[in-house]
Amino acid sequence: MNAVLQPLFWRLANEQNSDLDVVSVLMPRGKEADKVAIEYAIDVSFKPSTHHQNPIDLRWSEEDSELFMSLLQKVMNVSDKDIELDIEDGMVQGLIHLVATARFHTPWPGDELEGEDFITYRKEIEVGDLVSINTKYGFYSAVIVALDSIDATVVLLDDIITLESAAMPEEEQEVIMPSHSLLMLNRVCVLPAEFAEDVDASVLH
């Protein structure tokens, strides 16, 4: 797939016996009219504002494409915008999942999750960056999908769990915010990715 020139579409289809739409991505196979687009399901669903019986196909917006390219450059170190990409590659599909989450989910306000600010080293942040967010429950990995002068919108890469359940087996932990949630919080809570990793605290502070 050509990352820039190949058109991509979202397909929104009503999930059976529910009020949710499930999202998949469509990639045309070529210019020939008789070639059916390839459809890939992704684990993203949302409650639509209007109900519909038939699937709805939406071409990727400019914002979708820009976010996807930012993620390619940051996560996969892709610099050539015309590189051929395999849409069946697990990493590429993971990035498409992030784009779909940013497009179709409404961000949760993160005010009640934000940890106390403290003096430490910081980096300039950009859309597509892998970061750590400072919460009252610890530091958690995330990817930036939108930025303004005050807030950052991120997709969580980890479950946020209570401090009390941190030592429990995974199936018994109390999840405050599940992974792949879309979260908006103050930019001061966004720290370098190393904060969510097991590193020497003296290096970080």
PDB file of C-alpha atoms in Angstrom:
ATOM      1  CA  MET A   1       0.000   0.000   0.000  1.00  0.00           C
ATOM      2  CA  ASN A   2       1.236   3.482  -0.759  1.00  0.00           C
ATOM      3  CA  ALA A   3       0.922   5.423   2.525  1.00  0.00           C
ATOM      4  CA  VAL A   4      -0.100   8.675   0.827  1.00  0.00           C
ATOM      5  CA  LEU A   5      -1.666   7.934  -2.558  1.00  0.00           C
ATOM      6  CA  GLN A   6      -3.632   4.792  -1.741  1.00  0.00           C
ATOM      7  CA  PRO A   7      -7.146   5.854  -0.636  1.00  0.00           C
ATOM      8  CA  LEU A   8      -8.448   4.319   2.556  1.00  0.00           C
ATOM      9  CA  PHE A   9     -11.989   4.210   3.847  1.00  0.00           C
ATOM     10  CA  TRP A  10     -13.720   3.512   7.151  1.00  0.00           C
ATOM     11  CA  ARG A  11     -16.700   1.152   7.097  1.00  0.00           C
ATOM     12  CA  LEU A  12     -19.226   1.643   9.888  1.00  0.00           C
ATOM     13  CA  ALA A  13     -21.578  -1.301  10.360  1.00  0.00           C
ATOM     14  CA  ASN A  14     -24.208  -1.797  13.029  1.00  0.00           C
ATOM     15  CA  GLU A  15     -23.250  -4.515  15.483  1.00  0.00           C
ATOM     16  CA  GLN A  16     -25.987  -7.130  15.645  1.00  0.00           C
ATOM     17  CA  ASN A  17     -28.401  -6.773  18.570  1.00  0.00           C
ATOM     18  CA  SER A  18     -26.727  -3.621  19.859  1.00  0.00           C
ATOM     19  CA  ASP A  19     -26.776   0.160  19.417  1.00  0.00           C
ATOM     20  CA  LEU A  20     -23.070   0.257  18.523  1.00  0.00           C
ATOM     21  CA  ASP A  21     -21.275   0.681  15.216  1.00  0.00           C
ATOM     22  CA  VAL A  22     -18.183  -1.429  14.636  1.00  0.00           C
ATOM     23  CA  VAL A  23     -15.354   0.074  12.585  1.00  0.00           C
ATOM     24  CA  SER A  24     -13.321  -1.637   9.889  1.00  0.00           C
ATOM     25  CA  VAL A  25     -10.884  -0.258   7.328  1.00  0.00           C
ATOM     26  CA  LEU A  26     -11.253  -0.667   3.565  1.00  0.00           C
ATOM     27  CA  MET A  27      -8.419  -0.607   1.056  1.00  0.00           C
ATOM     28  CA  PRO A  28      -9.253  -0.657  -2.678  1.00  0.00           C
ATOM     29  CA  ARG A  29      -7.330  -3.377  -4.550  1.00  0.00           C
ATOM     30  CA  GLY A  30      -6.789  -1.298  -7.673  1.00  0.00           C
ATOM     31  CA  LYS A  31      -8.373   0.919 -10.273  1.00  0.00           C
ATOM     32  CA  GLU A  32     -10.318  -1.913 -11.889  1.00  0.00           C
ATOM     33  CA  ALA A  33     -14.014  -1.608 -11.050  1.00  0.00           C
ATOM     34  CA  ASP A  34     -14.456  -5.371 -10.688  1.00  0.00           C
ATOM     35  CA  LYS A  35     -11.930  -5.629  -7.858  1.00  0.00           C
ATOM     36  CA  VAL A  36     -13.554  -5.618  -4.433  1.00  0.00           C
ATOM     37  CA  ALA A  37     -11.910  -3.605  -1.661  1.00  0.00           C
ATOM     38  CA  ILE A  38     -10.106  -5.508   1.065  1.00  0.00           C
ATOM     39  CA  GLU A  39     -11.786  -5.100   4.456  1.00  0.00           C
ATOM     40  CA  TYR A  40      -9.953  -5.471   7.760  1.00  0.00           C
ATOM     41  CA  ALA A  41     -11.805  -5.538  11.058  1.00  0.00           C
ATOM     42  CA  ILE A  42     -10.344  -3.537  13.937  1.00  0.00           C
ATOM     43  CA  ASP A  43     -11.380  -3.672  17.572  1.00  0.00           C
ATOM     44  CA  VAL A  44     -13.060  -0.253  17.681  1.00  0.00           C
ATOM     45  CA  SER A  45     -16.769   0.411  18.228  1.00  0.00           C
ATOM     46  CA  PHE A  46     -18.792   3.460  19.228  1.00  0.00           C
ATOM     47  CA  LYS A  47     -22.368   4.655  19.701  1.00  0.00           C
ATOM     48  CA  PRO A  48     -23.416   6.573  16.559  1.00  0.00           C
ATOM     49  CA  SER A  49     -25.522   9.720  16.644  1.00  0.00           C
ATOM     50  CA  THR A  50     -27.955   8.238  14.100  1.00  0.00           C
ATOM     51  CA  HIS A  51     -29.022   4.647  13.464  1.00  0.00           C
ATOM     52  CA  HIS A  52     -28.625   2.981  10.086  1.00  0.00           C
ATOM     53  CA  GLN A  53     -29.260  -0.478   8.696  1.00  0.00           C
ATOM     54  CA  ASN A  54     -26.715  -0.565   5.885  1.00  0.00           C
ATOM     55  CA  PRO A  55     -22.954  -0.088   6.301  1.00  0.00           C
ATOM     56  CA  ILE A  56     -21.618   3.439   5.788  1.00  0.00           C
ATOM     57  CA  ASP A  57     -18.279   4.002   4.047  1.00  0.00           C
ATOM     58  CA  LEU A  58     -16.319   7.173   4.811  1.00  0.00           C
ATOM     59  CA  ARG A  59     -13.110   8.207   3.099  1.00  0.00           C
ATOM     60  CA  TRP A  60     -10.257   8.963   5.483  1.00  0.00           C
ATOM     61  CA  SER A  61     -10.134  12.639   6.362  1.00  0.00           C
ATOM     62  CA  GLU A  62      -7.009  14.748   6.018  1.00  0.00           C
ATOM     63  CA  GLU A  63      -6.677  14.606   9.819  1.00  0.00           C
ATOM     64  CA  ASP A  64      -6.817  10.789   9.726  1.00  0.00           C
ATOM     65  CA  SER A  65      -4.073  10.629   7.103  1.00  0.00           C
ATOM     66  CA  GLU A  66      -1.870  13.165   8.897  1.00  0.00           C
ATOM     67  CA  LEU A  67      -2.154  11.284  12.194  1.00  0.00           C
ATOM     68  CA  PHE A  68      -1.384   7.981  10.462  1.00  0.00           C
ATOM     69  CA  MET A  69       1.720   9.444   8.810  1.00  0.00           C
ATOM     70  CA  SER A  70       2.850  10.979  12.117  1.00  0.00           C
ATOM     71  CA  LEU A  71       2.510   7.590  13.797  1.00  0.00           C
ATOM     72  CA  LEU A  72       4.410   5.887  10.973  1.00  0.00           C
ATOM     73  CA  GLN A  73       7.251   8.373  11.292  1.00  0.00           C
ATOM     74  CA  LYS A  74       7.400   8.256  15.095  1.00  0.00           C
ATOM     75  CA  VAL A  75       6.628   4.604  15.846  1.00  0.00           C
ATOM     76  CA  MET A  76       7.980   2.823  12.758  1.00  0.00           C
ATOM     77  CA  ASN A  77      10.673   5.373  11.853  1.00  0.00           C
ATOM     78  CA  VAL A  78       9.233   5.807   8.364  1.00  0.00           C
ATOM     79  CA  SER A  79      10.580   8.955   6.697  1.00  0.00           C
ATOM     80  CA  ASP A  80       9.705   8.349   3.034  1.00  0.00           C
ATOM     81  CA  LYS A  81       6.010   9.159   2.586  1.00  0.00           C
ATOM     82  CA  ASP A  82       5.831   7.050  -0.573  1.00  0.00           C
ATOM     83  CA  ILE A  83       7.062   3.850   1.071  1.00  0.00           C
ATOM     84  CA  GLU A  84       5.153   0.681   0.270  1.00  0.00           C
ATOM     85  CA  LEU A  85       3.431  -0.631   3.384  1.00  0.00           C
ATOM     86  CA  ASP A  86       1.870  -4.003   4.041  1.00  0.00           C
ATOM     87  CA  ILE A  87      -1.596  -3.341   5.447  1.00  0.00           C
ATOM     88  CA  GLU A  88      -1.629  -6.923   6.742  1.00  0.00           C
ATOM     89  CA  ASP A  89       1.358  -6.123   8.965  1.00  0.00           C
ATOM     90  CA  GLY A  90       0.377  -6.230  12.647  1.00  0.00           C
ATOM     91  CA  MET A  91       2.174  -2.971  13.460  1.00  0.00           C
ATOM     92  CA  VAL A  92       0.444  -1.105  10.628  1.00  0.00           C
ATOM     93  CA  GLN A  93      -2.942  -2.417  11.751  1.00  0.00           C
ATOM     94  CA  GLY A  94      -2.119  -1.331  15.309  1.00  0.00           C
ATOM     95  CA  LEU A  95      -1.505   2.218  14.069  1.00  0.00           C
ATOM     96  CA  ILE A  96      -4.788   2.153  12.127  1.00  0.00           C
ATOM     97  CA  HIS A  97      -6.486   1.127  15.387  1.00  0.00           C
ATOM     98  CA  LEU A  98      -5.068   4.239  17.069  1.00  0.00           C
ATOM     99  CA  VAL A  99      -6.294   6.446  14.215  1.00  0.00           C
ATOM    100  CA  ALA A 100      -9.779   4.918  14.438  1.00  0.00           C
ATOM    101  CA  THR A 101      -9.886   5.456  18.201  1.00  0.00           C
ATOM    102  CA  ALA A 102      -8.945   9.115  17.754  1.00  0.00           C
ATOM    103  CA  ARG A 103     -11.520   9.554  14.949  1.00  0.00           C
ATOM    104  CA  PHE A 104     -14.578   7.864  16.443  1.00  0.00           C
ATOM    105  CA  HIS A 105     -14.214   7.980  20.236  1.00  0.00           C
ATOM    106  CA  THR A 106     -14.912  10.975  22.458  1.00  0.00           C
ATOM    107  CA  PRO A 107     -12.004  11.731  24.835  1.00  0.00           C
ATOM    108  CA  TRP A 108     -12.538  11.129  28.536  1.00  0.00           C
ATOM    109  CA  PRO A 109     -11.625  14.188  30.643  1.00  0.00           C
ATOM    110  CA  GLY A 110      -8.577  13.244  32.683  1.00  0.00           C
ATOM    111  CA  ASP A 111      -8.781  15.905  35.413  1.00  0.00           C
ATOM    112  CA  GLU A 112      -9.492  13.416  38.208  1.00  0.00           C
ATOM    113  CA  LEU A 113      -6.682  11.107  37.084  1.00  0.00           C
ATOM    114  CA  GLU A 114      -3.893  13.681  36.883  1.00  0.00           C
ATOM    115  CA  GLY A 115      -0.995  13.300  39.291  1.00  0.00           C
ATOM    116  CA  GLU A 116       0.739  16.134  41.130  1.00  0.00           C
ATOM    117  CA  ASP A 117       3.185  18.131  39.040  1.00  0.00           C
ATOM    118  CA  PHE A 118       6.867  17.999  39.961  1.00  0.00           C
ATOM    119  CA  ILE A 119      10.136  19.390  38.674  1.00  0.00           C
ATOM    120  CA  THR A 120      11.853  17.083  36.197  1.00  0.00           C
ATOM    121  CA  TYR A 121      13.334  17.136  32.709  1.00  0.00           C
ATOM    122  CA  ARG A 122      10.874  17.443  29.841  1.00  0.00           C
ATOM    123  CA  LYS A 123      10.928  17.188  26.068  1.00  0.00           C
ATOM    124  CA  GLU A 124       9.055  18.952  23.306  1.00  0.00           C
ATOM    125  CA  ILE A 125       6.050  16.796  22.469  1.00  0.00           C
ATOM    126  CA  GLU A 126       4.390  16.185  19.111  1.00  0.00           C
ATOM    127  CA  VAL A 127       1.499  14.188  17.729  1.00  0.00           C
ATOM    128  CA  GLY A 128       2.598  10.575  17.272  1.00  0.00           C
ATOM    129  CA  ASP A 129       5.032  10.577  20.209  1.00  0.00           C
ATOM    130  CA  LEU A 130       5.201   7.644  22.605  1.00  0.00           C
ATOM    131  CA  VAL A 131       4.950   9.190  26.080  1.00  0.00           C
ATOM    132  CA  SER A 132       4.212   8.507  29.706  1.00  0.00           C
ATOM    133  CA  ILE A 133       1.327  10.181  31.515  1.00  0.00           C
ATOM    134  CA  ASN A 134       1.573  11.183  35.161  1.00  0.00           C
ATOM    135  CA  THR A 135      -1.508   9.976  37.055  1.00  0.00           C
ATOM    136  CA  LYS A 136      -2.316   9.653  40.753  1.00  0.00           C
ATOM    137  CA  TYR A 137      -2.012   5.884  40.186  1.00  0.00           C
ATOM    138  CA  GLY A 138       1.454   6.002  38.639  1.00  0.00           C
ATOM    139  CA  PHE A 139       3.001   6.477  35.196  1.00  0.00           C
ATOM    140  CA  TYR A 140       1.383   4.833  32.177  1.00  0.00           C
ATOM    141  CA  SER A 141       2.387   4.520  28.525  1.00  0.00           C
ATOM    142  CA  ALA A 142       0.359   6.355  25.875  1.00  0.00           C
ATOM    143  CA  VAL A 143       0.521   7.767  22.341  1.00  0.00           C
ATOM    144  CA  ILE A 144      -0.297  11.412  21.588  1.00  0.00           C
ATOM    145  CA  VAL A 145      -3.024  11.738  18.929  1.00  0.00           C
ATOM    146  CA  ALA A 146      -3.896  15.454  19.330  1.00  0.00           C
ATOM    147  CA  LEU A 147      -2.376  18.552  20.930  1.00  0.00           C
ATOM    148  CA  ASP A 148      -3.311  22.126  21.680  1.00  0.00           C
ATOM    149  CA  SER A 149      -1.700  24.811  23.821  1.00  0.00           C
ATOM    150  CA  ILE A 150      -3.227  23.436  27.051  1.00  0.00           C
ATOM    151  CA  ASP A 151      -4.266  19.792  26.629  1.00  0.00           C
ATOM    152  CA  ALA A 152      -2.959  16.597  25.110  1.00  0.00           C
ATOM    153  CA  THR A 153      -5.226  13.832  23.847  1.00  0.00           C
ATOM    154  CA  VAL A 154      -3.685  10.384  24.145  1.00  0.00           C
ATOM    155  CA  VAL A 155      -4.549   6.740  23.586  1.00  0.00           C
ATOM    156  CA  LEU A 156      -3.575   4.634  26.589  1.00  0.00           C
ATOM    157  CA  LEU A 157      -1.333   1.633  25.957  1.00  0.00           C
ATOM    158  CA  ASP A 158      -1.804   0.218  29.481  1.00  0.00           C
ATOM    159  CA  ASP A 159      -4.693  -0.289  31.877  1.00  0.00           C
ATOM    160  CA  ILE A 160      -4.679   2.328  34.643  1.00  0.00           C
ATOM    161  CA  ILE A 161      -5.154   0.379  37.875  1.00  0.00           C
ATOM    162  CA  THR A 162      -5.521   1.357  41.526  1.00  0.00           C
ATOM    163  CA  LEU A 163      -2.420   1.402  43.685  1.00  0.00           C
ATOM    164  CA  GLU A 164      -4.060  -1.073  46.067  1.00  0.00           C
ATOM    165  CA  SER A 165      -4.499  -3.680  43.337  1.00  0.00           C
ATOM    166  CA  ALA A 166      -1.081  -3.249  41.708  1.00  0.00           C
ATOM    167  CA  ALA A 167       0.355  -6.266  43.518  1.00  0.00           C
ATOM    168  CA  MET A 168      -2.635  -8.491  42.754  1.00  0.00           C
ATOM    169  CA  PRO A 169      -2.844 -10.994  39.895  1.00  0.00           C
ATOM    170  CA  GLU A 170      -3.858  -9.306  36.652  1.00  0.00           C
ATOM    171  CA  GLU A 171      -7.354 -10.806  36.623  1.00  0.00           C
ATOM    172  CA  GLU A 172      -8.043  -9.400  40.124  1.00  0.00           C
ATOM    173  CA  GLN A 173      -6.780  -5.860  39.569  1.00  0.00           C
ATOM    174  CA  GLU A 174      -9.233  -2.959  39.689  1.00  0.00           C
ATOM    175  CA  VAL A 175      -9.052  -1.119  36.364  1.00  0.00           C
ATOM    176  CA  ILE A 176      -9.724   2.618  36.555  1.00  0.00           C
ATOM    177  CA  MET A 177      -9.272   3.251  32.813  1.00  0.00           C
ATOM    178  CA  PRO A 178      -8.727   0.400  30.306  1.00  0.00           C
ATOM    179  CA  SER A 179      -6.009   0.396  27.675  1.00  0.00           C
ATOM    180  CA  HIS A 180      -6.858   1.946  24.284  1.00  0.00           C
ATOM    181  CA  SER A 181      -9.069   4.517  25.985  1.00  0.00           C
ATOM    182  CA  LEU A 182      -8.957   8.032  24.544  1.00  0.00           C
ATOM    183  CA  LEU A 183      -8.008  10.467  27.297  1.00  0.00           C
ATOM    184  CA  MET A 184      -7.569  14.255  27.395  1.00  0.00           C
ATOM    185  CA  LEU A 185      -5.380  15.746  30.103  1.00  0.00           C
ATOM    186  CA  ASN A 186      -3.186  18.749  30.795  1.00  0.00           C
ATOM    187  CA  ARG A 187       0.099  18.844  28.875  1.00  0.00           C
ATOM    188  CA  VAL A 188       2.076  19.094  32.129  1.00  0.00           C
ATOM    189  CA  CYS A 189       1.057  15.484  32.822  1.00  0.00           C
ATOM    190  CA  VAL A 190       2.779  14.297  29.638  1.00  0.00           C
ATOM    191  CA  LEU A 191       6.330  13.111  30.320  1.00  0.00           C
ATOM    192  CA  PRO A 192       9.014  11.235  28.366  1.00  0.00           C
ATOM    193  CA  ALA A 193       8.216   7.586  27.695  1.00  0.00           C
ATOM    194  CA  GLU A 194      10.932   6.400  30.094  1.00  0.00           C
ATOM    195  CA  PHE A 195       8.787   7.292  33.101  1.00  0.00           C
ATOM    196  CA  ALA A 196       6.522   4.307  32.409  1.00  0.00           C
ATOM    197  CA  GLU A 197       9.463   1.918  32.234  1.00  0.00           C
ATOM    198  CA  ASP A 198      11.548   0.241  34.949  1.00  0.00           C
ATOM    199  CA  VAL A 199      14.488   2.648  35.103  1.00  0.00           C
ATOM    200  CA  ASP A 200      16.652   4.112  37.853  1.00  0.00           C
ATOM    201  CA  ALA A 201      14.644   6.879  39.557  1.00  0.00           C
ATOM    202  CA  SER A 202      17.783   8.970  40.024  1.00  0.00           C
ATOM    203  CA  VAL A 203      18.038   9.309  36.238  1.00  0.00           C
ATOM    204  CA  LEU A 204      14.507  10.660  35.972  1.00  0.00           C
ATOM    205  CA  HIS A 205      14.433  13.198  38.768  1.00  0.00           C
TER     206      HIS A 205
END
